[in-house]
Coordinates of C-alpha atoms and ligand atoms in Angstrom, one line a residue:
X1 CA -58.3 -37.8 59.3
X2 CA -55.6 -37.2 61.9
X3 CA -56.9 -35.6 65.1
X4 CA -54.4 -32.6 66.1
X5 CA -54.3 -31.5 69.2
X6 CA -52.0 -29.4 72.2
X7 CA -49.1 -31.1 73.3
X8 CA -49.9 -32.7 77.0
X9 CA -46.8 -31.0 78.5
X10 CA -48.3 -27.1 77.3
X11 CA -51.9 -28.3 79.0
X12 CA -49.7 -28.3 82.4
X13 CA -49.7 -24.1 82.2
X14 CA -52.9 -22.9 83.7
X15 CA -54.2 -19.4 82.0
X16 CA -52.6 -16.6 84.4
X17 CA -55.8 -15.2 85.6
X18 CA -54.5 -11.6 86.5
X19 CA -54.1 -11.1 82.5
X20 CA -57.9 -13.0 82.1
X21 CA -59.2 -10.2 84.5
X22 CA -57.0 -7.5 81.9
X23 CA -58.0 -8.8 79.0
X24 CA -62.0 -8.6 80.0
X25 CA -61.3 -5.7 81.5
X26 CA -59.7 -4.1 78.1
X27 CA -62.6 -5.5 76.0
X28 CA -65.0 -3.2 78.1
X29 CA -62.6 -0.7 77.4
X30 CA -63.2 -1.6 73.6
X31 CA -67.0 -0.7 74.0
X32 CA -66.3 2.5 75.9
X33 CA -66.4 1.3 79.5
X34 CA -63.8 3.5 81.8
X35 CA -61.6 1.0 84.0
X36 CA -59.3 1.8 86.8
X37 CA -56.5 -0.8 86.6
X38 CA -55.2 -2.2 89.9
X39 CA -54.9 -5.9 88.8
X40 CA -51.9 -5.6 86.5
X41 CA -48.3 -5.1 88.0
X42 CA -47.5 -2.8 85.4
X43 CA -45.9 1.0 87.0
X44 CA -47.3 4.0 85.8
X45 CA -44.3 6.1 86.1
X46 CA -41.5 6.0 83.2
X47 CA -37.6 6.1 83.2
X48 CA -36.4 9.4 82.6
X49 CA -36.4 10.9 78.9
X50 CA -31.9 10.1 79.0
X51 CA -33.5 6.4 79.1
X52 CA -35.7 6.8 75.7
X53 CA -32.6 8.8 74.2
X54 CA -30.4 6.0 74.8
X55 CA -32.4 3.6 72.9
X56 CA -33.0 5.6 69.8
X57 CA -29.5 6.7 70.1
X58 CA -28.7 2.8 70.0
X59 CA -31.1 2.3 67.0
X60 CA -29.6 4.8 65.3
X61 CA -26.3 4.1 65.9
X62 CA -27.4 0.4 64.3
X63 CA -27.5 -1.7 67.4
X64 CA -29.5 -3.7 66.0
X65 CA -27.5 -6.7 65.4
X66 CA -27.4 -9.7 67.4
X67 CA -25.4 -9.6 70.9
X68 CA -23.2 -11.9 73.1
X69 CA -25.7 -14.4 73.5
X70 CA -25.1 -13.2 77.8
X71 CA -25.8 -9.9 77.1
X72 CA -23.3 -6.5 76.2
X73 CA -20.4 -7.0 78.7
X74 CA -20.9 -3.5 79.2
X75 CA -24.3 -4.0 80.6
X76 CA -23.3 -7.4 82.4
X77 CA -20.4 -5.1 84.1
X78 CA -22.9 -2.2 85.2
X79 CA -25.1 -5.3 86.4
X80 CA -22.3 -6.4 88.9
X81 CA -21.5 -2.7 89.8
X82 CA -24.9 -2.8 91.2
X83 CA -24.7 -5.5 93.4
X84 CA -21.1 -4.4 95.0
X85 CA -22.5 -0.8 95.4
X86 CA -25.6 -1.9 96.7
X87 CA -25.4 -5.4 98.0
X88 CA -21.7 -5.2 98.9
X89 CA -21.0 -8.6 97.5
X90 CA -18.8 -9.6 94.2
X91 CA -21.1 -10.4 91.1
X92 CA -18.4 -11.9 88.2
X93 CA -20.1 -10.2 85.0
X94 CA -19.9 -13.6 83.3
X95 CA -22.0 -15.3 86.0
X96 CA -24.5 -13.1 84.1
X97 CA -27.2 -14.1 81.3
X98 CA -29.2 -11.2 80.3
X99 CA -32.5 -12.3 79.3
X100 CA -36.0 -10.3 77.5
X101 CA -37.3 -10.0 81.3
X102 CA -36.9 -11.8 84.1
X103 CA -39.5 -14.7 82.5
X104 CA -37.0 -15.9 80.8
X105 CA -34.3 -15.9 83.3
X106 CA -36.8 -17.9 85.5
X107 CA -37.1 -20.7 82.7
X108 CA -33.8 -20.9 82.2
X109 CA -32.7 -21.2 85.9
X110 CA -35.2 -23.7 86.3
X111 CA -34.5 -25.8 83.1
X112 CA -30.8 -25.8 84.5
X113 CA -32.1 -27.6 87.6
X114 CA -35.1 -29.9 87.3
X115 CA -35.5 -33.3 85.6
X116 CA -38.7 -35.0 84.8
X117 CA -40.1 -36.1 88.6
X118 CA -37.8 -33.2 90.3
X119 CA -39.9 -31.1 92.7
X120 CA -39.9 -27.4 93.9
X121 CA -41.3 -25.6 96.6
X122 CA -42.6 -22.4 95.7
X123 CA -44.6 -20.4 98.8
X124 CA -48.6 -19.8 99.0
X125 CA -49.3 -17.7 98.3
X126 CA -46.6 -16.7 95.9
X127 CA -46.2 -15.3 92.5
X128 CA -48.8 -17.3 89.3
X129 CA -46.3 -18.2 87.2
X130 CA -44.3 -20.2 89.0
X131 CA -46.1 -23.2 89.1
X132 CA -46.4 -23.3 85.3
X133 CA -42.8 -23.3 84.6
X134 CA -42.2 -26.2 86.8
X135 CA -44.9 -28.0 85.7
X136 CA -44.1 -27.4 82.0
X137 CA -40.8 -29.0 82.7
X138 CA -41.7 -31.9 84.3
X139 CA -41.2 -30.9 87.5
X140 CA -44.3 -31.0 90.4
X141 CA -44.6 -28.2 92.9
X142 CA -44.6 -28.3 96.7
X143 CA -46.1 -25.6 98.3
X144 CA -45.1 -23.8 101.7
X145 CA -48.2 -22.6 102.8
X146 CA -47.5 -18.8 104.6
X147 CA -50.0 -17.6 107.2
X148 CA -51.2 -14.0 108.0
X149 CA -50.5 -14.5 111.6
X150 CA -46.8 -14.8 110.5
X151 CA -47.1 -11.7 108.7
X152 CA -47.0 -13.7 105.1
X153 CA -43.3 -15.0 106.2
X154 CA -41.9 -18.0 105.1
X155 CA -40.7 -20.4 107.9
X156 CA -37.3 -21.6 107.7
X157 CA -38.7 -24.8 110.0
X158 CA -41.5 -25.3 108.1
X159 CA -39.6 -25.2 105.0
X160 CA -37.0 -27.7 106.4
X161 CA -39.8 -30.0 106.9
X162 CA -41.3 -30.0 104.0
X163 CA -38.2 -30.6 101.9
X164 CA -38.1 -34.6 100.4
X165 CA -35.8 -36.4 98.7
X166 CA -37.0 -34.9 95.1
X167 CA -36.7 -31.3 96.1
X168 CA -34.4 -29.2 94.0
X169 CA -35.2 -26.1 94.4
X170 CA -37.1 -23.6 96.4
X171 CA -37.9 -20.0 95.0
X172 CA -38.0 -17.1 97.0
X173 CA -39.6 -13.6 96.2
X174 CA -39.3 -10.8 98.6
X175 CA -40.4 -8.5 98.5
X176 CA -43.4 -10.2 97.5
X177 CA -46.0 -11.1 94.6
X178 CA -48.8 -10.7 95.9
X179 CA -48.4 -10.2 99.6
X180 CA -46.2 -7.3 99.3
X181 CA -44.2 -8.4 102.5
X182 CA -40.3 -7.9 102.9
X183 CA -38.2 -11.0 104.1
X184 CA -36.0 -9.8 107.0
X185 CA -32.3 -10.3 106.5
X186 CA -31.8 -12.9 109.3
X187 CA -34.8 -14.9 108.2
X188 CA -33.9 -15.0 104.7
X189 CA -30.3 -16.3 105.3
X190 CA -31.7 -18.9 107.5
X191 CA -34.0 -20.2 104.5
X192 CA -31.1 -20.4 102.1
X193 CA -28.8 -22.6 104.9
X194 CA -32.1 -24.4 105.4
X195 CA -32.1 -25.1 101.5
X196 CA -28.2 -26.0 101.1
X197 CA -28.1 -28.4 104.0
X198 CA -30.2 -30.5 101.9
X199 CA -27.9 -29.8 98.7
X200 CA -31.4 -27.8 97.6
X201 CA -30.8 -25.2 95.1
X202 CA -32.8 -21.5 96.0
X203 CA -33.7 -19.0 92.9
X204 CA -34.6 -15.7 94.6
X205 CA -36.9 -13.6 92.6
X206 CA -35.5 -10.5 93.6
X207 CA -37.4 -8.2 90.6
X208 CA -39.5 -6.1 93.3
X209 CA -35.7 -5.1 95.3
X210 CA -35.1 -1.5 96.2
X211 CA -38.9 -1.0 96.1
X212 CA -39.2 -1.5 100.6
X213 CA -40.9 1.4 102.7
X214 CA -41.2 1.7 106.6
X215 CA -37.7 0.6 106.8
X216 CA -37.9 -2.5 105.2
X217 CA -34.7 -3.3 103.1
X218 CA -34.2 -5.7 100.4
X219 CA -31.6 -8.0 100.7
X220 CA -30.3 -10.2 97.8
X221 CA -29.4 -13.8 98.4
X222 CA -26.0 -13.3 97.3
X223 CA -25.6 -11.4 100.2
X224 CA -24.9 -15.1 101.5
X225 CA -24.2 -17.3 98.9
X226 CA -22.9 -17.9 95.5
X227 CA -24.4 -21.2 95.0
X228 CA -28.5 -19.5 94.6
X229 CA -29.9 -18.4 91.3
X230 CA -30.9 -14.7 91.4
X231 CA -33.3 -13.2 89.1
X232 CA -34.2 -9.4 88.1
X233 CA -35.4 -7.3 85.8
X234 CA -35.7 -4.0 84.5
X235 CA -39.7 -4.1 84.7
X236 CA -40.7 -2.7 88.4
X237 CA -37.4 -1.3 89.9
X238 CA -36.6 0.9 86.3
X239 CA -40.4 0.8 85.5
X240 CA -39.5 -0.6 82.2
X241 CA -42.0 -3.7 81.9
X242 CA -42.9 -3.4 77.8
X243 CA -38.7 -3.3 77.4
X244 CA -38.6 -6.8 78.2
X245 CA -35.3 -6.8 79.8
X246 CA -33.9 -9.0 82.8
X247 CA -30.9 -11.1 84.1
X248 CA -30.3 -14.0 85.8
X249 CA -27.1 -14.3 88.0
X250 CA -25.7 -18.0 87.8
X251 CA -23.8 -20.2 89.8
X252 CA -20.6 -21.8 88.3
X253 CA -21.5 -25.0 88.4
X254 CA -25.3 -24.0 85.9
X255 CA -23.1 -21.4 83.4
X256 CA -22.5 -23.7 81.0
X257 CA -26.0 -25.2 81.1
X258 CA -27.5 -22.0 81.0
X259 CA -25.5 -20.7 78.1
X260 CA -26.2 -23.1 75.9
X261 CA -30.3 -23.0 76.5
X262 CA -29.9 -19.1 75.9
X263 CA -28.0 -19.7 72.9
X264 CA -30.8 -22.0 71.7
X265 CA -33.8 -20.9 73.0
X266 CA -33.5 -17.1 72.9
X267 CA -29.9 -16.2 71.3
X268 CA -29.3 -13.1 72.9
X269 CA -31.6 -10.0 74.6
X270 CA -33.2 -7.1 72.5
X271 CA -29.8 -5.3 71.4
X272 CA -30.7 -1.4 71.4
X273 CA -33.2 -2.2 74.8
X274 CA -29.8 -3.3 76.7
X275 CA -28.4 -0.1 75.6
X276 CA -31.6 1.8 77.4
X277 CA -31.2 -0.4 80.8
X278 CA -27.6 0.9 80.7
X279 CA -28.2 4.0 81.0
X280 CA -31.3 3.4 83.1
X281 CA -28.4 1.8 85.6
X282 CA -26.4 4.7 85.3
X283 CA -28.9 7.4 86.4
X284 CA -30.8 4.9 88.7
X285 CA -30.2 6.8 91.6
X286 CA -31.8 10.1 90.0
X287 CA -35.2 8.4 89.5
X288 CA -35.7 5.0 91.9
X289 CA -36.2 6.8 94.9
X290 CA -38.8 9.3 94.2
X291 CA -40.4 6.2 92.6
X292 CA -40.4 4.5 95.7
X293 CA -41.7 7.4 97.5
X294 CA -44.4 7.9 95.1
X295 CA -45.6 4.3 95.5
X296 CA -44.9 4.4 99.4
X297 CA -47.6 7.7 99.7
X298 CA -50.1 5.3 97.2
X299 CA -49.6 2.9 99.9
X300 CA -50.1 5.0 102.7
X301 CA -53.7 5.8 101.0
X302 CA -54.8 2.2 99.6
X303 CA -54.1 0.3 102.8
X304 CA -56.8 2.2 105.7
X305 CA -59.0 2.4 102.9
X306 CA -59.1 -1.1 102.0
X307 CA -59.5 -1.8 105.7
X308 CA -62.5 1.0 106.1
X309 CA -63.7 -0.3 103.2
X310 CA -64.1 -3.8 105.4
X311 CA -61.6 -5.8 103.2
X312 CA -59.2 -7.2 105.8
X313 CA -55.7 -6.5 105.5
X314 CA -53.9 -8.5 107.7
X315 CA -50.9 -7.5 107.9
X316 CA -48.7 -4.1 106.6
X317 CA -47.4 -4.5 103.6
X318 CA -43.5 -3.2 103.4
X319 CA -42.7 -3.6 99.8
X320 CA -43.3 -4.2 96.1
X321 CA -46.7 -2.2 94.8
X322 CA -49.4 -4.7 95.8
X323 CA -51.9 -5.1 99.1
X324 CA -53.1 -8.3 99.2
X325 CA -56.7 -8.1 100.9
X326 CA -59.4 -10.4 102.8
X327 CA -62.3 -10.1 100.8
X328 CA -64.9 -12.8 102.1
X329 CA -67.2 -10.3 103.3
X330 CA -68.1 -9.6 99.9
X331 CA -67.4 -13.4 98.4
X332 CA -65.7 -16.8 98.8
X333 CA -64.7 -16.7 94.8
X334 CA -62.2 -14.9 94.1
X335 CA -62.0 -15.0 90.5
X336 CA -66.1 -15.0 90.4
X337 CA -65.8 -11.6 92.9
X338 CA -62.9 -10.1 90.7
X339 CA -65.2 -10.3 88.1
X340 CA -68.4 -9.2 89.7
X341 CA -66.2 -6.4 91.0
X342 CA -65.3 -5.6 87.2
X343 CA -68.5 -5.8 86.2
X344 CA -70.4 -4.0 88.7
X345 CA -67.4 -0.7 90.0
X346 CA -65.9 -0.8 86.7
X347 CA -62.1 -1.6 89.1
X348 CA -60.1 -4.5 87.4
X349 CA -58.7 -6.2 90.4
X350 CA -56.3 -9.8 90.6
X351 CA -58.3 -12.6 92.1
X352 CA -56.7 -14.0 94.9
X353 CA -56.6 -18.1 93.8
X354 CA -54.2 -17.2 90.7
X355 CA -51.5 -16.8 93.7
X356 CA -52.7 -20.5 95.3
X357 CA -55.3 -21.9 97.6
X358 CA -54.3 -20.3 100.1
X359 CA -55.2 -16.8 98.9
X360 CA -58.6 -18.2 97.8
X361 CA -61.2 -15.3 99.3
X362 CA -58.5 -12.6 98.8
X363 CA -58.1 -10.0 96.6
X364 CA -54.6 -8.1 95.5
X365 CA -54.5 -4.5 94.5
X366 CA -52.0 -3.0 92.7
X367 CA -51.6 0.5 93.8
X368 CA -48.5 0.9 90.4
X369 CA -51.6 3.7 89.3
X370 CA -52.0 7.2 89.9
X371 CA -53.3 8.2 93.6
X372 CA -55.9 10.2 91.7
X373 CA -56.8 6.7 90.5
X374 CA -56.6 4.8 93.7
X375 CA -59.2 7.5 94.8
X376 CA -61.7 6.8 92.3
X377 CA -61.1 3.1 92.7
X378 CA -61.9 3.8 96.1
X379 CA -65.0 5.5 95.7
X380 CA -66.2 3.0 93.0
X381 CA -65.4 0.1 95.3
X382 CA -67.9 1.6 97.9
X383 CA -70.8 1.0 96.3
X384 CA -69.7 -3.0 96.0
X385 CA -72.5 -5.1 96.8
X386 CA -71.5 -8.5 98.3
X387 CA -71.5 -11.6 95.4
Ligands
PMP1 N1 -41.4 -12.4 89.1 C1 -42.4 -11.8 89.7 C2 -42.6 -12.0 91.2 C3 -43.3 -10.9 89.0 O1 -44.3 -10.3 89.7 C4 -43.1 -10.7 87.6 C5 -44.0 -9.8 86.8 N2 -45.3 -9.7 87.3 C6 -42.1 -11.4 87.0 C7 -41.3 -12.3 87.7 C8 -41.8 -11.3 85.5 O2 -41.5 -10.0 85.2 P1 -40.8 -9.6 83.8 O3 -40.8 -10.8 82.9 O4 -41.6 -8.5 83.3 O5 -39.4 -9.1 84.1

């Protein structure tokens, strides 16, 4: 009898604990168990009705064909209207690969770049899924380690140092997953010249952009150069996760590369769904910002409650939805105390370790839930007995 079994290369992706923590928390759902969610980076809001319309419009109208394997050009040229109005800086709509969210977009920019042996740094902590992808490819990760006292930062000498003759790329997220913190302008141009003096290729993560409170502003790295990756999506800023829509904006030298791994791998985004991101790009500037405002009063609650609650929050955070929190007064597990949490407040919460061992003890909240929500959580969470 031949023995099947998993390929080696797919035992290189590590479960992504966050959607562990939501699937146990939905199965106590299942048996009638009421769960506040604050592990899953999923908004509560919604788009504006004109957003629905235009997909059913789409659907009706029978976009439901394939597309340009990049994406409608219509979209791709809304896309780079965006990042002139905003940004300031020229985005050629055929630099743009529109992808089924901005999962994708990351696969593709880093199956453009690494090789078998190839390494990246990615930040820890830093978003789950990073490492995965590398790995999957072949590549190994290198981790820049980021440190409370330096507000969750990255450093541009640190960084310097601990690119080797194998790096390729570095990937940057800010604002960040999971530590919610904002990379200032100057510090975040500095990283990219840090990358390119060593021919190092960046991929900022930009999907959490535009959502920045206490005067925290997003800035893309194409704000400096043309030669980085950028990815986004239409999941956080246009709260449009179950879409699945996204982008990726490439350098010349990657378009062809890219083009042909869309064509092969995922021939071309959801046709009517581009149709509802166009619109959502159209009336963005009816809806984002009393999103962000919404979110910034959540985070005006969560964080002195966390703190009164004795989980240690280090440091402000200035951007996406999440507050990354010291929780070793009630455990040094943090996927054993996300679940003991689960179990015993009925509050589904990410464990700190799916972000890297440097997060190991903390927890992150998502406050993407109603502040009606975050109260309760709160009140649960007060009765938490330490592991
Ligand atoms: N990057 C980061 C930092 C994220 O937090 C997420 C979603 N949690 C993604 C990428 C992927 O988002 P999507 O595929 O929904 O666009």
């Amino acid at each position: 009898m031949v023995l099947l079994s998993p390929s080696a290369r797919s035992h290189k992706v590590d479960a992504f604990k966050v959607m562990q923590i939501l699937e146990e928390a939905k199965s106590l759902e299942a048996s009638g168990a009421n769960i506040v969610h604050l592990e899953i980076g999923q908004p509560d809001l919604e788009p504006p009705e004109e957003v629905r319309q235009a997909l059913y419009r789409a659907v009706k109208d029978g976009e439901t064909g394939y597309t340009h394997s990049q994406g409608h050009p219509r979209l791709r040229e809304a896309i780079s209207k965006v990042y002139s109005e905003d940004y300031g800086t020229s985005v050629d709509p055929d630099s743009i690969v529109v992808t089924m969210g901005t999962s994708p977009a990351l696969l593709l920019a880093l199956g453009a770049l690494i090789d078998p042996g190839d390494e990246v740094i990615i930040t820890d902590p830093g978003y789950a899924c990073y490492a995965g992808n590398v790995e999957f490819l072949g590549g190994s990760v290198s981790r820049l380690q980021l440190t409370a006292d330096s507000g969750f930062i990255p450093d541009p000498q640190a960084l310097r140092e601990l690119i080797s003759p194998k790096t390729k790329a570095f990937i940057i997220n800010s604002p960040s997953n999971p530590t919610g913190r904002t990379i200032p302008r100057s510090t975040l141009f500095e990283l990219i010249s840090a990358c390119e003096e060593s021919g190092v290729t960046v991929i900022s993560d930009e999907i959490y952009h535009g959502m920045s409170y206490s005067g925290a502003v997003s800035h893309s790295a194409r704000e400096h150069s043309k030669s980085c990756f950028v990815l986004n999506g239409f999941s956080k800023m246009y709260a449009m996760p179950g879409w699945r829509l996204g982008f990726v904006i490439v350098p010349e030298t990657y378009r062809d590369a890219i083009h042909r791994m869309q064509q092969n791998f995922f021939l071309c985004a959801n046709n009517f769904v581009q149709w509802a991101g166009l619109a959502a790009i159209e009336i963005r500037h009816s809806f984002t910002h009393a999103m962000v405002a919404e979110y910034d009063k959540r985070r005006q609650y969560l964080v002195p409650e966390l703190r009164r609650l004795g989980l240690g929050v280090p440091v402000d955070p200035d951007g996406a939805f999440y507050v990354l929190a010291d929780a070793t007064r009630f455990g040094n597990d943090s996927m054993a105390l996300a679940r003991h949490i689960l179990k015993t407040t009925k509050v589904a919460v990410a464990p700190g370790i799916d972000f890297g061992s440097s997060a190991e003890g903390y927890i992150r909240f998502s406050y993407a839930n109603s502040l009606d929500n975050l109260k309760e959580a709160v009140t649960r969470l007060s009765e938490l007995e330490p592991l």
